[in-house]
XYZ file of C-alpha atoms in Angstrom:
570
model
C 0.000 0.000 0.000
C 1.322 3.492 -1.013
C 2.093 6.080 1.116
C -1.099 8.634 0.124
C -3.264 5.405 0.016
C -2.400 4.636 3.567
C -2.854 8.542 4.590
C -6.207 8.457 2.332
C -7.589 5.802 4.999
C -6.985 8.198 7.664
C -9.718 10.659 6.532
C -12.463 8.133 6.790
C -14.625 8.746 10.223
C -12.543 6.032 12.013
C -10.308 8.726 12.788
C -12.100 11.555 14.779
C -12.324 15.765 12.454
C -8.839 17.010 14.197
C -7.141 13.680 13.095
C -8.545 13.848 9.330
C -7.826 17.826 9.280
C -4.030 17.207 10.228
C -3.656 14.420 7.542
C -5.191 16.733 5.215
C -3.139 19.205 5.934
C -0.324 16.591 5.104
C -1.123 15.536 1.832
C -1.795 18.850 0.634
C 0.939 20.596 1.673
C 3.933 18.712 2.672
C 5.003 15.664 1.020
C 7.935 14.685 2.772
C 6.255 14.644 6.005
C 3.391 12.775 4.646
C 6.171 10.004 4.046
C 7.783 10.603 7.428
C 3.864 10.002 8.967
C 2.807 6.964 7.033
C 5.796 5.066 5.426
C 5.635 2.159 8.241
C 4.516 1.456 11.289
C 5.420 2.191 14.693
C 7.085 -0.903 16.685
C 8.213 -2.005 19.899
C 11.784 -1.777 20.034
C 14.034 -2.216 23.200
C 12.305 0.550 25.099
C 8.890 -0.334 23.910
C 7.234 2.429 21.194
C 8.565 5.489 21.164
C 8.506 8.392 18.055
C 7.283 11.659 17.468
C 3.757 12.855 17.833
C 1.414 13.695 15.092
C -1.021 11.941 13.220
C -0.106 8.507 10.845
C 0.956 5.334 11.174
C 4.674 5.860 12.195
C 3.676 8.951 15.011
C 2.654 8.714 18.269
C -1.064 9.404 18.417
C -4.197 8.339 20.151
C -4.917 5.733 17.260
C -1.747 4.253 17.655
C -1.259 4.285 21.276
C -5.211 2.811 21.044
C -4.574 -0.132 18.755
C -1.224 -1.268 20.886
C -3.391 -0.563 24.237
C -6.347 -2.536 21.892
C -3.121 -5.492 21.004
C -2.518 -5.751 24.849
C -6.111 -5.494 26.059
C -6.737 -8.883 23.483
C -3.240 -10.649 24.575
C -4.579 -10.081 28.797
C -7.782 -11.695 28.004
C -6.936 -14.359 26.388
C -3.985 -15.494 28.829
C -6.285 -15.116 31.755
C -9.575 -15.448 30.871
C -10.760 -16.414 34.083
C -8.939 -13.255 35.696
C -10.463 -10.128 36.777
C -7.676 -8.327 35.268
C -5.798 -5.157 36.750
C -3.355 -2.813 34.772
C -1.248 0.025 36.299
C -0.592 3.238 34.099
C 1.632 6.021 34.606
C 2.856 8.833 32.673
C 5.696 11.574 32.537
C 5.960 15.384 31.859
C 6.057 15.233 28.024
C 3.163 17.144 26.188
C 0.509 14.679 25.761
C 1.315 12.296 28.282
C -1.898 13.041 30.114
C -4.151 13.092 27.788
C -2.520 10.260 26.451
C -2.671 7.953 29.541
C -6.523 8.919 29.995
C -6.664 7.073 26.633
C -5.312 4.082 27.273
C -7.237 3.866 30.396
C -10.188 4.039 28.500
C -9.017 1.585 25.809
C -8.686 -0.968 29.061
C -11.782 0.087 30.855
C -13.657 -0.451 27.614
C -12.294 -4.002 27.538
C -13.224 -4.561 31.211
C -9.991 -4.407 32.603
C -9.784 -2.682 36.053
C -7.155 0.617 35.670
C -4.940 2.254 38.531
C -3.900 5.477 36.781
C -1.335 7.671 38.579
C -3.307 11.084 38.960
C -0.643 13.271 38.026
C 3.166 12.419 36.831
C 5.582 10.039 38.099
C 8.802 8.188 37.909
C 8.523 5.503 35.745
C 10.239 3.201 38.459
C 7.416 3.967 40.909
C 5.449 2.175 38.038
C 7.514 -0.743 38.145
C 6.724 -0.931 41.580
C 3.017 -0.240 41.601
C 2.618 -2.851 39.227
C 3.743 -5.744 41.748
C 2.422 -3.979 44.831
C -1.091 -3.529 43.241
C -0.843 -7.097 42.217
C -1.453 -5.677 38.646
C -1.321 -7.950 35.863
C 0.477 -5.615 33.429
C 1.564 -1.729 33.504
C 1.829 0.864 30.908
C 3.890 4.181 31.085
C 3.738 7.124 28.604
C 7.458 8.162 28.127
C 9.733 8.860 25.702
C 12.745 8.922 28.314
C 14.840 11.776 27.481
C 14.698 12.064 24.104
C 13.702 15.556 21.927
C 10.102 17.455 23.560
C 8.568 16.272 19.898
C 8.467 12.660 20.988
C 6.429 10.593 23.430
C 6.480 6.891 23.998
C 4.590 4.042 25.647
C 6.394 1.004 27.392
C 4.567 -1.880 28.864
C 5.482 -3.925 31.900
C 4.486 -7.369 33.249
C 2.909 -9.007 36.152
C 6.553 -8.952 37.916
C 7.312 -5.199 37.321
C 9.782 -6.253 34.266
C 9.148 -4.774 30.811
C 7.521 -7.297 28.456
C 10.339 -9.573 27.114
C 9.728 -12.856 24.692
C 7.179 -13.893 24.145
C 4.925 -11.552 25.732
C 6.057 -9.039 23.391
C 5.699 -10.535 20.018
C 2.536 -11.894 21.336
C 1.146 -8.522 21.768
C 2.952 -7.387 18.558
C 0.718 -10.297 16.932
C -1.931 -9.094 18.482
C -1.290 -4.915 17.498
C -0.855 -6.472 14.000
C -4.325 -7.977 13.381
C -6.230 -5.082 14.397
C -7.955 -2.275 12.307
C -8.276 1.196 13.484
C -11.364 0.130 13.735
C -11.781 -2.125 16.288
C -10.073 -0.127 19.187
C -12.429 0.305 21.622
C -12.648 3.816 22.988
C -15.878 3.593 24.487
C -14.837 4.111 28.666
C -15.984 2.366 31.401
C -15.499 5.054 34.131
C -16.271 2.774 37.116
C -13.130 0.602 36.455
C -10.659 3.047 36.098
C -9.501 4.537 39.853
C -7.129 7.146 40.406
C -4.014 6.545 42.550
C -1.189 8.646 44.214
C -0.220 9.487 47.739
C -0.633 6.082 49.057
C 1.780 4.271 46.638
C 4.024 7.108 46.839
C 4.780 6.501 50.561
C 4.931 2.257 49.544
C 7.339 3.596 46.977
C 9.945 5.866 49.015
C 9.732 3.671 51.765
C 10.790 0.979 49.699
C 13.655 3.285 47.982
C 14.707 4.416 51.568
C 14.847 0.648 52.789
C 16.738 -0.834 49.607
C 18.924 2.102 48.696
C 20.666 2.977 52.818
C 23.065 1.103 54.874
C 24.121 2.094 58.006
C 25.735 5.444 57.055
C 26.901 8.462 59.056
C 27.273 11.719 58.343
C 24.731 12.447 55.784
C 24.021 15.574 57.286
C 27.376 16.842 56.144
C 27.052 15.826 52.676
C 26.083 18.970 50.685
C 24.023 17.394 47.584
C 22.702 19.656 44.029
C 20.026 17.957 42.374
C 18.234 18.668 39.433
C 15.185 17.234 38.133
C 15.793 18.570 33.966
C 12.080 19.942 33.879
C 11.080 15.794 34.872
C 8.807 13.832 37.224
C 12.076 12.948 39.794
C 10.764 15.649 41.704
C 7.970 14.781 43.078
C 10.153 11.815 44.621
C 13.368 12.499 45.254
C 13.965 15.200 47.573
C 11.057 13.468 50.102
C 12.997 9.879 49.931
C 16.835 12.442 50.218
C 15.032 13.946 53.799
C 13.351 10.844 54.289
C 16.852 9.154 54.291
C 18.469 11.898 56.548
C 19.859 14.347 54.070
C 19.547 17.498 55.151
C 21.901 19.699 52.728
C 19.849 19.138 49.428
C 20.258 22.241 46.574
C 17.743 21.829 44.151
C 18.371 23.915 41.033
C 15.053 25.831 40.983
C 14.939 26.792 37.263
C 14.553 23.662 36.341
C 12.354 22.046 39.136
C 8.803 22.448 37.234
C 8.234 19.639 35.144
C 7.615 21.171 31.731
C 7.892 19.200 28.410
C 9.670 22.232 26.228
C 13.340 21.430 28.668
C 13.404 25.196 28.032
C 17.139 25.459 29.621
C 18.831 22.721 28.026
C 19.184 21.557 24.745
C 18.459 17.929 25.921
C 17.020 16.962 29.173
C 20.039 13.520 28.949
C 21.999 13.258 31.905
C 24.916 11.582 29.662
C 25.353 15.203 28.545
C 27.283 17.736 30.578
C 25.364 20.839 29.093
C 22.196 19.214 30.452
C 23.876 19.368 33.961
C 25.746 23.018 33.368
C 23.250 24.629 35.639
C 23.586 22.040 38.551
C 27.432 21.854 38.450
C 27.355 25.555 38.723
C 25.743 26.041 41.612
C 28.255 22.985 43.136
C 30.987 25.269 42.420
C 29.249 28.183 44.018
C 28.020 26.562 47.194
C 31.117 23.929 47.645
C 28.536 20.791 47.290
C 30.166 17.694 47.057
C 28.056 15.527 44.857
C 25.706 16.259 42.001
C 23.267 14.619 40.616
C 20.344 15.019 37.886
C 17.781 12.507 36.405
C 15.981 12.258 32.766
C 12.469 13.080 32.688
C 11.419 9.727 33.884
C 13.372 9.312 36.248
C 14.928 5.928 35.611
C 18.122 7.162 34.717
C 20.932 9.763 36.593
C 23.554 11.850 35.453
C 26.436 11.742 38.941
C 29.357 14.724 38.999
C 31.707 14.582 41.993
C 35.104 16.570 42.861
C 38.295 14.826 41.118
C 41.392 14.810 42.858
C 42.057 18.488 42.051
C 38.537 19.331 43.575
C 36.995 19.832 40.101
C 33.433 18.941 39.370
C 33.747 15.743 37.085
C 30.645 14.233 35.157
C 31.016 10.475 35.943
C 30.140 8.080 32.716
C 27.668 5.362 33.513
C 30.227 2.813 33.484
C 32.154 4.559 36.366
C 28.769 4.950 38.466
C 27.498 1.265 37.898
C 31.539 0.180 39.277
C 31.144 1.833 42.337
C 28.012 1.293 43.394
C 28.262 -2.461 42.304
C 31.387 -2.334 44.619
C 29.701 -0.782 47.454
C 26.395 -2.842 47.208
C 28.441 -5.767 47.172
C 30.870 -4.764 49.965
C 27.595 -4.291 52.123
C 26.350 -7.732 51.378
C 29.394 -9.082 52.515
C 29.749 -6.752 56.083
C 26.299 -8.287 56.645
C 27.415 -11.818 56.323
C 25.002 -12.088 53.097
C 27.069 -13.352 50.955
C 26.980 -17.050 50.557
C 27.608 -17.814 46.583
C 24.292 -17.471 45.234
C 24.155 -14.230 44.201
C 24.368 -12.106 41.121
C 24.722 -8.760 39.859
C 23.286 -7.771 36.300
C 24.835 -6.025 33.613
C 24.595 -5.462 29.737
C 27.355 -6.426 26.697
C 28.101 -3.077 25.735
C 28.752 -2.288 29.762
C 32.177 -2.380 31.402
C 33.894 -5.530 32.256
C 35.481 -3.474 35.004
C 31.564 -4.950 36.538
C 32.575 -8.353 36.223
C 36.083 -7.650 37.796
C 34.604 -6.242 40.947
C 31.846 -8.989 41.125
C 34.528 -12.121 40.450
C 36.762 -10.816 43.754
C 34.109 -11.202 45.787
C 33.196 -14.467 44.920
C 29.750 -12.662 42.992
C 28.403 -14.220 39.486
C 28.065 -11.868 37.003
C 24.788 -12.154 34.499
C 25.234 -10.181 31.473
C 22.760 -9.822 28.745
C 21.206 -7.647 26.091
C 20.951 -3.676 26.410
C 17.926 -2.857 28.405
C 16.666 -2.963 31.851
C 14.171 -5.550 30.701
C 16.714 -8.227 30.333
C 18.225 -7.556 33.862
C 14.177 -8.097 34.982
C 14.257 -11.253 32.953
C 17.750 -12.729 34.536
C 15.929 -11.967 38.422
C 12.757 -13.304 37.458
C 14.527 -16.260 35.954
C 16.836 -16.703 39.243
C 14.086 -16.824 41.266
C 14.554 -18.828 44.400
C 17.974 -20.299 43.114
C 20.178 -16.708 43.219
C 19.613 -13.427 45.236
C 19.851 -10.334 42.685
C 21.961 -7.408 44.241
C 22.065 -5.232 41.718
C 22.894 -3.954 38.175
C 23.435 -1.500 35.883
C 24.161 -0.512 32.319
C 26.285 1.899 30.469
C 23.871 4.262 30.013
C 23.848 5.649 33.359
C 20.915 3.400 34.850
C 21.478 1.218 38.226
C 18.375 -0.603 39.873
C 18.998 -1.712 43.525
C 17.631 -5.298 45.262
C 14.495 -7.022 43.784
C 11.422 -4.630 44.886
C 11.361 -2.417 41.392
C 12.600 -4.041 38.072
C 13.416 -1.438 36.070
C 16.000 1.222 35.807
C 15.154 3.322 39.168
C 17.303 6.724 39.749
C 15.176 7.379 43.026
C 16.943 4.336 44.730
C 20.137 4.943 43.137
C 20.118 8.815 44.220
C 19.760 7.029 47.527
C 22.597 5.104 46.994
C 24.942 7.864 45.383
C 24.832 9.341 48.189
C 25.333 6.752 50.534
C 28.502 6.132 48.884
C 29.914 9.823 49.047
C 28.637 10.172 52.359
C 30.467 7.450 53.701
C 33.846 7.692 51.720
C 33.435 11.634 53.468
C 32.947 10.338 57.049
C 36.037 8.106 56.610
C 38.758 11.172 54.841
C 37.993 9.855 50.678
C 35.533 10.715 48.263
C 33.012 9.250 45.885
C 35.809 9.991 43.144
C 38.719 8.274 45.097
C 36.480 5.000 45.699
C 36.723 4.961 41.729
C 40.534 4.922 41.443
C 41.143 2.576 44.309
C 38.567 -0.070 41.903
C 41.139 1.141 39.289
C 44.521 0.243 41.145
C 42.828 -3.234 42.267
C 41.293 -4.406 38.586
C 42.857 -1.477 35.799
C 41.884 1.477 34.823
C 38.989 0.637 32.703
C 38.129 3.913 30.434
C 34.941 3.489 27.960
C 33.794 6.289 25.479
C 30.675 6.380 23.167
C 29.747 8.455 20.560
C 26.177 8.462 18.609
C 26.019 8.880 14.358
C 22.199 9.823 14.151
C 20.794 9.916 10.963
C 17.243 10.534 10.540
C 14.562 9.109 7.943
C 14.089 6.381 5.567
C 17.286 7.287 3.917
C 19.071 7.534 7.322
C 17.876 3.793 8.457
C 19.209 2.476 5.173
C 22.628 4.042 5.768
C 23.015 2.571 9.540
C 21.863 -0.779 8.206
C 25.161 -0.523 5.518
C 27.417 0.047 8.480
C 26.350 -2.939 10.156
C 26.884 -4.995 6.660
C 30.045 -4.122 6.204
C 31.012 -4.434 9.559
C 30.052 -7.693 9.532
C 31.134 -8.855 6.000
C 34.507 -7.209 6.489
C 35.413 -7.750 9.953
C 38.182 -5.762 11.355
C 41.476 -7.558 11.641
C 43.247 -5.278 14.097
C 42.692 -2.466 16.231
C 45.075 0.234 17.303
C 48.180 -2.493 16.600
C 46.177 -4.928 19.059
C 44.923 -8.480 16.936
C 40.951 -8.647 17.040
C 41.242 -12.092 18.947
C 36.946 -12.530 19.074
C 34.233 -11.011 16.937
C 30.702 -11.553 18.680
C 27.614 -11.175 16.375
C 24.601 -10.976 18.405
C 22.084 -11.320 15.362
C 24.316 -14.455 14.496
C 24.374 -15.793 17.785
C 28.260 -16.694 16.889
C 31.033 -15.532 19.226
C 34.142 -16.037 16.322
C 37.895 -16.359 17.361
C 38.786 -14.590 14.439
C 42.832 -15.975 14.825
C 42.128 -19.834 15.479
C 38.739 -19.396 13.368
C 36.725 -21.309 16.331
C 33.104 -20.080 16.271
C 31.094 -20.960 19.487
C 27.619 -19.968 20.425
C 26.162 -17.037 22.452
C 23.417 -18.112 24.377
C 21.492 -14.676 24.610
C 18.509 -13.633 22.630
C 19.276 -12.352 19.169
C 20.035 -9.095 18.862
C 21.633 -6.288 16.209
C 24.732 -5.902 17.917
C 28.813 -6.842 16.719
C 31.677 -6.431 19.240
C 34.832 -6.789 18.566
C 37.366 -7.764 21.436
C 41.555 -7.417 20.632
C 44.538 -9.246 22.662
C 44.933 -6.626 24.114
C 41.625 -6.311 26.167
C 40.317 -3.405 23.928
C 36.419 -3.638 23.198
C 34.175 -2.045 20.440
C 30.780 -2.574 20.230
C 28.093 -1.110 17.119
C 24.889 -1.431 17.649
C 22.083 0.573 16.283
C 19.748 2.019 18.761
C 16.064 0.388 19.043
C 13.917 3.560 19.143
C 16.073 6.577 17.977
C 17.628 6.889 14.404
C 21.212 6.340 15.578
C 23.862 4.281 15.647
C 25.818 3.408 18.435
C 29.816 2.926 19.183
C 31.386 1.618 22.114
C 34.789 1.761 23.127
C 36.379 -0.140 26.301
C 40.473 0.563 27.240
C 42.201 -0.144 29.851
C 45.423 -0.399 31.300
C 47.184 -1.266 34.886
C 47.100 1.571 37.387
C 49.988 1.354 40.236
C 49.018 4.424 42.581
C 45.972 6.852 42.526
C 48.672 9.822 41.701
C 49.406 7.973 38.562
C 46.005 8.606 37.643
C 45.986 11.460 35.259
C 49.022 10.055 33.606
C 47.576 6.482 32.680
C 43.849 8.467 31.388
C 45.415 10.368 29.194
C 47.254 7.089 27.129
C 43.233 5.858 27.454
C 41.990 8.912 26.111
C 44.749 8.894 23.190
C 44.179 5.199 22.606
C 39.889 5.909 22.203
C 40.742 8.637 19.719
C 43.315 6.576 17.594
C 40.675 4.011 17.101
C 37.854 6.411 16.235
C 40.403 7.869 13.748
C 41.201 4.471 12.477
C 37.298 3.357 12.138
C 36.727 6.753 10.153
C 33.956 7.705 12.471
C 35.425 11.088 13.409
């Protein structure tokens, strides 16, 4: 089906006089957005559907959002048909996102499926977590994370708080794929939808506060800046900071309304230091020790601490997840917890620096695909065989103990903090913990950069990359033999010297890394629900004293650059 043929069945009274107008609109005047609206459809990647709002088949919209809320509806009833069936829904700050989750309420309630809907924004862990503690069968939030104020998103969870992984979610795709417009069901059913908020808020912090301190002194002499980007972290984290016993908190009161524009940073991503400019700012005016801002969902946190010069450093994801895994871990063990069946989580593109730490303490490691949902998927599958400590992945999101399962930056705020207060009370810092990990396992350095390119045109070029990655593997990197290339989509991990090909035993995904003698990883992988393409580098080399520090990052630094020079990505 064309493109205008497609748009042409959007101005038939399915779709509601606003809907038909805008789709008018688009095949009269602009033809490249008409293409942009309509050329395919929008799908569940790894962070569920995400894209930018407007009317057609590839935009977020309530006929979209309806026929995936319509998909699940179908899937629920016909796995428990004898169930009274209960669904959780929360949404975030992102224009829309109201009006969007009243929607899919409605869509459920009109299918007979009881609704708790959050009455105003929250963190998408606290959905995670209202999902078990309601006893919920399934959970929806309306997100689209941190990406650009055009786009909105919708992720669904399951019965254990996890995001749908196989084969709930190509059921449900199955499901989403049969339907017509048509057959969404908007009429409501009022009575089954209630509104929740204070009293899962209280479960929720309570929770945080329990899982995220240890027995810590001196918070009340850590000074803390925190920032909330315009997001819904405020409305939880500074109540679970005093709740914990932190006393000093700066929040940086430009940007503590939640307001979908991000109107003072370009992005609202933590990864970025513009996005934390203002915070780090008022560190260096007030002398705070610790900073730390969240997306707009709060399931992820940007962490900047004082280096050993006193200078405000923005700590990568991979340097957070270290020491926190290290500290977590460290606590299990001072509690006598620790008995060999345990595990922390982490993701392939992730630092083995993770692993490291977990091996000398006698800790498994699980490692799986990118995405919190796979770090749900290894607890639920541990279940009364291995405690789950923690875990983290690259791109800055940590989830602490078992009672959310999903990225949570309420808990790990917690935890942050924990760990500076504590290194404070005994003469370190947050930033010092991180070097000692380095002088026990190497300094591990990792760097990532992101080629987006947009459109139809833009997908087709990313897909090339990955082809001739593939079909041309690299045969050395910076002077260092590629000893193993790993093709996720393959399933093959190749010793590309002896040729021995053995098999990964992860679900398939569109990812190559490629792993030298010399301990040097790169990873590609395109990215699930933004038009990008991923790289991932991993160096590192022995460290003898912290004061060597400086000395041994810069040969990292130089190192990450020659390869990006050498792969002609720069």
């Amino acid at each position: 089906m064309s493109v205008l043929e497609k748009a042409n069945l959007w101005l038939t009274d399915t779709f509601d006089a606003e809907t038909q107008k805008e789709v008018q609109q688009l095949i009269a005047t602009n033809s490249e957005q008409l293409t942009e609206s309509f050329y395919k459809d929008l799908e569940f990647g790894t962070g569920g559907m995400r894209g930018v709002m407007g009317a057609g088949t590839n935009r977020i919209n309530k006929y979209t959002l309806g026929k995936a809320t319509q998909g699940l509806a179908n899937y629920l009833l016909k796995t428990f048909p004898t169930k009274s069936l209960k669904v959780a829904i929360a949404y975030d700050c992102r224009h829309n996102s109201q009006t969007f989750a009243k929607t899919v309420a409605e869509v459920l309630s009109a299918n007979n499926i009881n609704v708790f809907l959050f009455e105003d924004l929250r963190p998408t862990p606290e959905l995670s977590f209202s999902v078990k503690h309601l006893g919920c069968d399934a959970g929806i939030v309306l997100t689209a994370s941190h990406n650009p104020p055009e786009y909105n998103g919708y992720k669904v969870y399951w019965n254990d708080g996890g995001q749908i992984v196989p084969p709930q979610d190509y059921n449900i795709i199955e499901e989403v794929n049969k339907l017509d417009f048509s057959e969404i069901n908007f009429t409501a059913n009022e009575n089954l939808i209630e509104y929740i908020g204070s009293k899962v808020d209280e479960a929720f912090i309570n929770a945080s506060v329990t899982n995220g301190t240890f027995e810590t002194k001196g918070r009340e002499n850590l000074k803390i800046v925190f920032t909330s980007l315009h997001g819904t972290s405020i409305v939880s984290i500074p109540e679970a900071l005093k709740k914990a016993g932190y006393t000093d908190v700066n929040i940086v009161e430009e940007q503590r309304i939640p307001n979908g524009d991000f109107p003072t940073v370009a992005s609202p991503n933590p990864e970025e230091p513009a996005a934390l400019k203002m915070a780090t700012d008022l560190a260096e005016k007030i002398n705070a020790d610790i900073v730390i801002g969240t997306d707009p969902d709060c399931d992820r946190l940007g962490i900047a601490v004082r280096d050993t010069s006193g200078k405000m450093t923005l700590l990568n994801g991979n340097q957070t997840m270290s020491v926190m895994t290290n500290f977590l871990i460290k606590n299990w063990e001072k509690e006598g917890k620790l008995n060999g069946n345990q595990f922390v989580g982490s993701t392939i593109v992730s630092t083995n620096l993770v692993n490291q730490i977990a091996t000398s303490y006698g800790v498994e490691t699980n490692v799986g695909l990118t995405g919190f949902k796979w770090i749900a998927k290894m607890i639920r599958d541990a279940e009364g065989k291995q405690d789950f400590i923690g875990g983290g992945e690259e791109s800055f999101g940590y989830m602490v103990g078992d009672f959310v399962r999903d990225k949570d930056a309420v808990t790990a705020t917690l935890l942050a903090c924990e760990i500076a207060a504590n290194a404070k009370e005994n003469g370190s810092s947050f930033y010092n913990e991180l070097l000692n990990l380095y002088v026990k396992h190497n300094f591990y350095k990792e760097h990532l950069i992101a080629i987006v390119k947009k459109g139809m045109d833009g997908a087709q070029q990313i897909k090339q990359m990955m082809i001739d990655l593939r079909e041309n593997p690299i045969k050395e990197i910076d002077g260092s033999k590629v000893k193993f290339l790993c093709d996720y989509q393959a399933s093959t991990k190749t010793n590309l010297i002896t040729g021995n090909v053995e098999t990964i035993e992860i679900p398939k995904s569109n990812v190559l890394i490629y792993e030298t003698v010399d301990g040097t990883k790169v990873a590609a992988r395109p990215s699930g629900t933004e038009p990008k393409i991923k790289f991932y580098f991993s160096v590192n080399l022995p460290l003898d004293n912290v004061e060597n520090s400086k000395k041994v990052e810069i040969k990292l630094d130089e190192k990450i650059q020659r390869i990006i020079k050498e792969m002609k990505l720069a």
